[in-house]
Amino acid sequence: MESIYNLVPEKYVEPYKPPMYRSKYDPKAPLTSSTFGLHGTTATVGGGINEIKKNHTLSSTFGPSSQSITSASNFLKAGSKTKNSNSLRAEVKAFTRPGAGRKQPVPRREDKPVMGLRTSKNFITANAVEAILSVPQMPQRSSVDYMGKEDYGKVPEYLSQVKEEIRRENEMIDEYVRKQIGQEEDAPEEFTEMDEAEREELIDKLKTKWDAVNEKYQKICHRVKFESRGDINRKESQETELKRLENDIMMLQRAGSVMVSEA
């Protein structure tokens, strides 16, 4: 944020500098626990140096002190730690190439190939003659004798199993239905003869019913085009009902007695 007070120089405050650390021990005093020169005469003096020498074993710092210094001319030379070269040559056998003989040598640089050879054979004519004279190979078709099979003409076993399962299921369903309904063996149906008065009364009622349905049917029978599906269904139902009433009246008007079931 800009402000005019930022132009006023601030007073410099020198930061606080703590005093230098100085140890309470004498820096020039000899070391008391050094591990250098424990086996020679240059060991540092001080308290505890003898205890350190007792606990250290020989060669615990820079190797054994009795090791001799290697001469510069006594260095490891090639083949100094291997077997004699003459004995190695005696063990090596001559190489023999496997096989009957050698391959033909690679042509040399100055060898020239034979050039200028020409043939008088007409390969187009030769190929045409060979194709004409060759006998076409017909595909070999093996005829399958289906009638010679072992199961020819026999019902497959799985169909018999399916048929048996269907039969058992039908028996279980029939038994369940009989238990639910409580139906035993059907008793023989009994009929009674309708008397003549009841017969005439029934014919009169059917004719009255036929007149009522026919009156409704005459109002729509002349129509050819209908505006809705309901009108079409209404006309078809009235035609079906008139046909049924006519059949019932004709059956009751036939000669002979009329038998009525009591069930």
Short mmCIF file of C-alpha atoms in Angstrom, two decimals:
data_model
loop_
_atom_site.label_atom_id
_atom_site.label_comp_id
_atom_site.label_asym_id
_atom_site.label_seq_id
_atom_site.Cartn_x
_atom_site.Cartn_y
_atom_site.Cartn_z
CA MET A 1 0.00 0.00 0.00
CA GLU A 2 1.40 3.36 -1.01
CA SER A 3 1.65 6.04 1.69
CA ILE A 4 3.53 9.33 2.05
CA TYR A 5 4.88 8.14 5.39
CA ASN A 6 6.93 5.54 3.55
CA LEU A 7 9.16 8.38 2.25
CA VAL A 8 10.29 9.31 5.73
CA PRO A 9 13.59 7.50 6.52
CA GLU A 10 13.43 5.21 9.53
CA LYS A 11 16.03 5.19 12.30
CA TYR A 12 18.54 2.35 11.98
CA VAL A 13 18.56 -0.08 14.92
CA GLU A 14 21.61 -2.31 15.19
CA PRO A 15 20.59 -5.97 15.74
CA TYR A 16 21.65 -7.71 18.94
CA LYS A 17 24.72 -9.94 18.53
CA PRO A 18 25.21 -12.61 21.24
CA PRO A 19 28.73 -13.20 22.59
CA MET A 20 30.94 -15.88 20.97
CA TYR A 21 30.74 -19.37 22.52
CA ARG A 22 33.86 -20.40 24.34
CA SER A 23 34.33 -23.83 25.92
CA LYS A 24 35.18 -24.11 29.57
CA TYR A 25 37.90 -26.71 28.76
CA ASP A 26 41.41 -25.86 27.64
CA PRO A 27 41.65 -26.21 23.85
CA LYS A 28 45.40 -26.81 24.03
CA ALA A 29 45.16 -29.79 26.43
CA PRO A 30 46.21 -33.25 25.05
CA LEU A 31 43.58 -35.76 23.87
CA THR A 32 42.43 -38.30 26.43
CA SER A 33 40.72 -40.96 24.26
CA SER A 34 42.48 -41.09 20.90
CA THR A 35 42.70 -44.42 19.00
CA PHE A 36 45.63 -43.38 16.77
CA GLY A 37 49.07 -44.89 17.42
CA LEU A 38 48.02 -47.29 20.13
CA HIS A 39 50.70 -49.85 19.22
CA GLY A 40 53.63 -47.49 18.71
CA THR A 41 55.54 -44.90 20.67
CA THR A 42 53.60 -41.91 19.30
CA ALA A 43 50.51 -42.41 21.40
CA THR A 44 49.05 -39.30 22.86
CA VAL A 45 49.23 -38.90 26.57
CA GLY A 46 46.32 -38.20 28.81
CA GLY A 47 43.91 -39.79 31.22
CA GLY A 48 42.54 -43.20 30.17
CA ILE A 49 45.05 -43.98 27.41
CA ASN A 50 46.22 -47.15 29.14
CA GLU A 51 42.66 -48.47 29.44
CA ILE A 52 42.16 -47.92 25.71
CA LYS A 53 45.31 -49.87 24.89
CA LYS A 54 44.15 -52.80 27.02
CA ASN A 55 40.77 -53.05 25.29
CA HIS A 56 42.13 -52.83 21.74
CA THR A 57 43.42 -55.94 20.05
CA LEU A 58 46.21 -56.13 17.53
CA SER A 59 45.33 -54.96 13.99
CA SER A 60 42.15 -53.21 15.08
CA THR A 61 42.93 -49.91 13.38
CA PHE A 62 44.96 -50.03 10.14
CA GLY A 63 46.04 -53.67 9.80
CA PRO A 64 48.77 -55.78 11.43
CA SER A 65 51.96 -53.90 12.32
CA SER A 66 54.15 -56.91 11.43
CA GLN A 67 53.21 -56.84 7.73
CA SER A 68 56.24 -56.21 5.57
CA ILE A 69 56.23 -53.50 2.97
CA THR A 70 55.92 -54.92 -0.58
CA SER A 71 58.78 -54.09 -2.96
CA ALA A 72 57.96 -52.08 -6.07
CA SER A 73 59.54 -54.72 -8.33
CA ASN A 74 57.59 -57.61 -6.73
CA PHE A 75 54.20 -57.11 -8.45
CA LEU A 76 51.67 -59.61 -9.76
CA LYS A 77 52.61 -60.74 -13.25
CA ALA A 78 50.43 -62.23 -15.97
CA GLY A 79 50.09 -65.99 -15.78
CA SER A 80 51.91 -66.29 -12.49
CA LYS A 81 48.93 -67.93 -10.76
CA THR A 82 47.88 -70.21 -13.65
CA LYS A 83 49.08 -73.62 -14.83
CA ASN A 84 52.05 -74.12 -17.11
CA SER A 85 51.32 -73.08 -20.71
CA ASN A 86 52.99 -76.21 -22.12
CA SER A 87 50.70 -78.49 -20.16
CA LEU A 88 47.68 -76.55 -21.43
CA ARG A 89 48.78 -76.99 -25.04
CA ALA A 90 49.10 -80.73 -24.55
CA GLU A 91 45.50 -80.99 -23.35
CA VAL A 92 44.01 -79.05 -26.30
CA LYS A 93 42.99 -81.33 -29.20
CA ALA A 94 42.95 -80.39 -32.85
CA PHE A 95 39.58 -79.13 -34.11
CA THR A 96 37.80 -81.37 -36.60
CA ARG A 97 34.82 -80.13 -38.59
CA PRO A 98 31.75 -82.40 -38.28
CA GLY A 99 30.31 -83.83 -41.48
CA ALA A 100 31.50 -85.62 -44.59
CA GLY A 101 33.43 -82.77 -46.13
CA ARG A 102 33.88 -79.07 -46.31
CA LYS A 103 31.63 -76.66 -48.11
CA GLN A 104 32.65 -75.10 -51.36
CA PRO A 105 34.90 -72.11 -50.88
CA VAL A 106 33.55 -68.62 -51.27
CA PRO A 107 34.22 -67.18 -54.74
CA ARG A 108 37.27 -65.05 -54.85
CA ARG A 109 37.29 -61.41 -55.72
CA GLU A 110 38.82 -61.85 -59.16
CA ASP A 111 36.47 -64.71 -60.18
CA LYS A 112 33.91 -63.70 -62.83
CA PRO A 113 30.51 -65.38 -63.35
CA VAL A 114 29.56 -67.04 -66.62
CA MET A 115 27.47 -64.54 -68.58
CA GLY A 116 25.58 -64.54 -71.86
CA LEU A 117 23.75 -67.86 -71.38
CA ARG A 118 20.31 -67.98 -73.02
CA THR A 119 17.64 -70.66 -73.27
CA SER A 120 15.36 -71.47 -76.19
CA LYS A 121 12.52 -72.73 -73.99
CA ASN A 122 9.20 -70.87 -74.32
CA PHE A 123 7.90 -70.91 -70.76
CA ILE A 124 4.44 -69.55 -71.74
CA THR A 125 3.86 -72.37 -74.23
CA ALA A 126 5.33 -74.95 -71.87
CA ASN A 127 3.05 -73.87 -69.04
CA ALA A 128 0.00 -73.92 -71.33
CA VAL A 129 0.79 -77.44 -72.59
CA GLU A 130 1.39 -78.69 -69.07
CA ALA A 131 -1.95 -77.24 -67.90
CA ILE A 132 -3.82 -78.81 -70.84
CA LEU A 133 -2.31 -82.28 -70.43
CA SER A 134 -2.64 -82.38 -66.65
CA VAL A 135 -5.53 -84.38 -65.23
CA PRO A 136 -7.75 -82.30 -62.90
CA GLN A 137 -7.89 -83.62 -59.40
CA MET A 138 -11.46 -84.08 -58.27
CA PRO A 139 -12.23 -83.62 -54.60
CA GLN A 140 -12.78 -86.87 -52.77
CA ARG A 141 -16.19 -86.91 -51.20
CA SER A 142 -16.83 -89.57 -48.63
CA SER A 143 -20.46 -90.68 -48.62
CA VAL A 144 -22.05 -90.92 -45.19
CA ASP A 145 -24.40 -93.84 -44.65
CA TYR A 146 -26.93 -92.44 -42.21
CA MET A 147 -29.05 -95.61 -42.36
CA GLY A 148 -26.13 -97.69 -41.13
CA LYS A 149 -25.95 -95.93 -37.78
CA GLU A 150 -26.79 -97.86 -34.65
CA ASP A 151 -29.51 -95.45 -33.52
CA TYR A 152 -31.15 -95.04 -36.93
CA GLY A 153 -34.94 -95.13 -36.67
CA LYS A 154 -34.92 -95.17 -32.87
CA VAL A 155 -36.42 -92.57 -30.60
CA PRO A 156 -33.66 -90.60 -28.85
CA GLU A 157 -33.29 -91.40 -25.19
CA TYR A 158 -33.66 -87.79 -24.11
CA LEU A 159 -37.12 -87.59 -25.72
CA SER A 160 -38.28 -90.55 -23.64
CA GLN A 161 -36.99 -88.84 -20.51
CA VAL A 162 -38.77 -85.59 -21.41
CA LYS A 163 -42.01 -87.47 -22.11
CA GLU A 164 -41.81 -89.24 -18.74
CA GLU A 165 -41.20 -85.94 -16.92
CA ILE A 166 -44.22 -84.36 -18.62
CA ARG A 167 -46.39 -87.33 -17.63
CA ARG A 168 -45.33 -87.09 -13.98
CA GLU A 169 -45.95 -83.34 -13.94
CA ASN A 170 -49.47 -83.80 -15.38
CA GLU A 171 -50.28 -86.42 -12.75
CA MET A 172 -49.09 -84.11 -9.98
CA ILE A 173 -51.16 -81.23 -11.36
CA ASP A 174 -54.30 -83.39 -11.64
CA GLU A 175 -53.88 -84.68 -8.10
CA TYR A 176 -53.40 -81.14 -6.77
CA VAL A 177 -56.54 -79.90 -8.54
CA ARG A 178 -58.61 -82.81 -7.18
CA LYS A 179 -57.44 -82.05 -3.66
CA GLN A 180 -58.22 -78.34 -3.98
CA ILE A 181 -61.69 -78.81 -5.43
CA GLY A 182 -62.53 -81.92 -3.41
CA GLN A 183 -63.95 -83.53 -6.46
CA GLU A 184 -64.38 -87.28 -6.45
CA GLU A 185 -65.47 -89.44 -9.32
CA ASP A 186 -68.10 -87.71 -11.38
CA ALA A 187 -71.63 -88.91 -10.61
CA PRO A 188 -73.85 -89.72 -13.59
CA GLU A 189 -75.77 -86.69 -14.84
CA GLU A 190 -79.58 -86.82 -14.25
CA PHE A 191 -82.27 -85.31 -16.50
CA THR A 192 -85.93 -84.49 -16.00
CA GLU A 193 -88.67 -83.96 -18.58
CA MET A 194 -90.02 -80.40 -18.93
CA ASP A 195 -93.83 -80.20 -18.74
CA GLU A 196 -95.80 -78.63 -21.57
CA ALA A 197 -96.97 -75.51 -19.64
CA GLU A 198 -93.43 -74.60 -18.64
CA ARG A 199 -92.34 -75.18 -22.19
CA GLU A 200 -94.93 -72.78 -23.64
CA GLU A 201 -94.14 -70.14 -21.04
CA LEU A 202 -90.44 -70.32 -21.88
CA ILE A 203 -91.14 -69.99 -25.62
CA ASP A 204 -93.27 -66.87 -25.00
CA LYS A 205 -90.53 -65.24 -22.92
CA LEU A 206 -87.90 -65.99 -25.59
CA LYS A 207 -90.11 -64.43 -28.28
CA THR A 208 -90.63 -61.33 -26.11
CA LYS A 209 -86.91 -61.07 -25.63
CA TRP A 210 -86.38 -61.50 -29.37
CA ASP A 211 -88.86 -58.65 -30.13
CA ALA A 212 -87.05 -56.28 -27.73
CA VAL A 213 -83.61 -57.00 -29.22
CA ASN A 214 -84.96 -56.85 -32.78
CA GLU A 215 -86.50 -53.41 -32.12
CA LYS A 216 -83.06 -52.06 -31.12
CA TYR A 217 -81.41 -53.81 -34.05
CA GLN A 218 -83.78 -52.32 -36.63
CA LYS A 219 -82.63 -48.82 -35.66
CA ILE A 220 -78.99 -49.45 -36.70
CA CYS A 221 -79.18 -52.31 -39.22
CA HIS A 222 -79.55 -49.90 -42.19
CA ARG A 223 -76.38 -48.00 -41.29
CA VAL A 224 -73.34 -48.66 -43.48
CA LYS A 225 -70.81 -46.27 -41.98
CA PHE A 226 -70.19 -46.12 -38.26
CA GLU A 227 -68.51 -43.29 -36.41
CA SER A 228 -66.94 -45.37 -33.60
CA ARG A 229 -65.88 -48.88 -32.79
CA GLY A 230 -68.55 -49.09 -30.10
CA ASP A 231 -71.38 -48.85 -32.68
CA ILE A 232 -69.84 -51.74 -34.64
CA ASN A 233 -69.54 -53.92 -31.54
CA ARG A 234 -73.11 -53.08 -30.52
CA LYS A 235 -74.48 -54.15 -33.91
CA GLU A 236 -72.48 -57.40 -33.91
CA SER A 237 -73.59 -58.29 -30.37
CA GLN A 238 -77.29 -57.72 -31.27
CA GLU A 239 -76.95 -59.93 -34.35
CA THR A 240 -75.35 -62.69 -32.25
CA GLU A 241 -78.05 -62.46 -29.60
CA LEU A 242 -80.89 -62.61 -32.18
CA LYS A 243 -79.30 -65.70 -33.73
CA ARG A 244 -79.02 -67.40 -30.33
CA LEU A 245 -82.66 -66.60 -29.42
CA GLU A 246 -83.88 -67.99 -32.75
CA ASN A 247 -81.96 -71.25 -32.18
CA ASP A 248 -83.40 -71.63 -28.68
CA ILE A 249 -86.99 -71.03 -29.88
CA MET A 250 -86.59 -73.55 -32.72
CA MET A 251 -85.17 -76.15 -30.32
CA LEU A 252 -88.13 -75.75 -27.90
CA GLN A 253 -90.72 -75.86 -30.75
CA ARG A 254 -89.46 -79.19 -32.08
CA ALA A 255 -91.70 -82.23 -31.64
CA GLY A 256 -90.95 -84.51 -28.75
CA SER A 257 -90.14 -84.08 -25.08
CA VAL A 258 -87.50 -81.69 -23.74
CA MET A 259 -85.06 -83.03 -21.21
CA VAL A 260 -83.53 -80.63 -18.62
CA SER A 261 -80.38 -81.38 -16.61
CA GLU A 262 -80.68 -81.07 -12.81
CA ALA A 263 -77.03 -80.14 -12.27
#
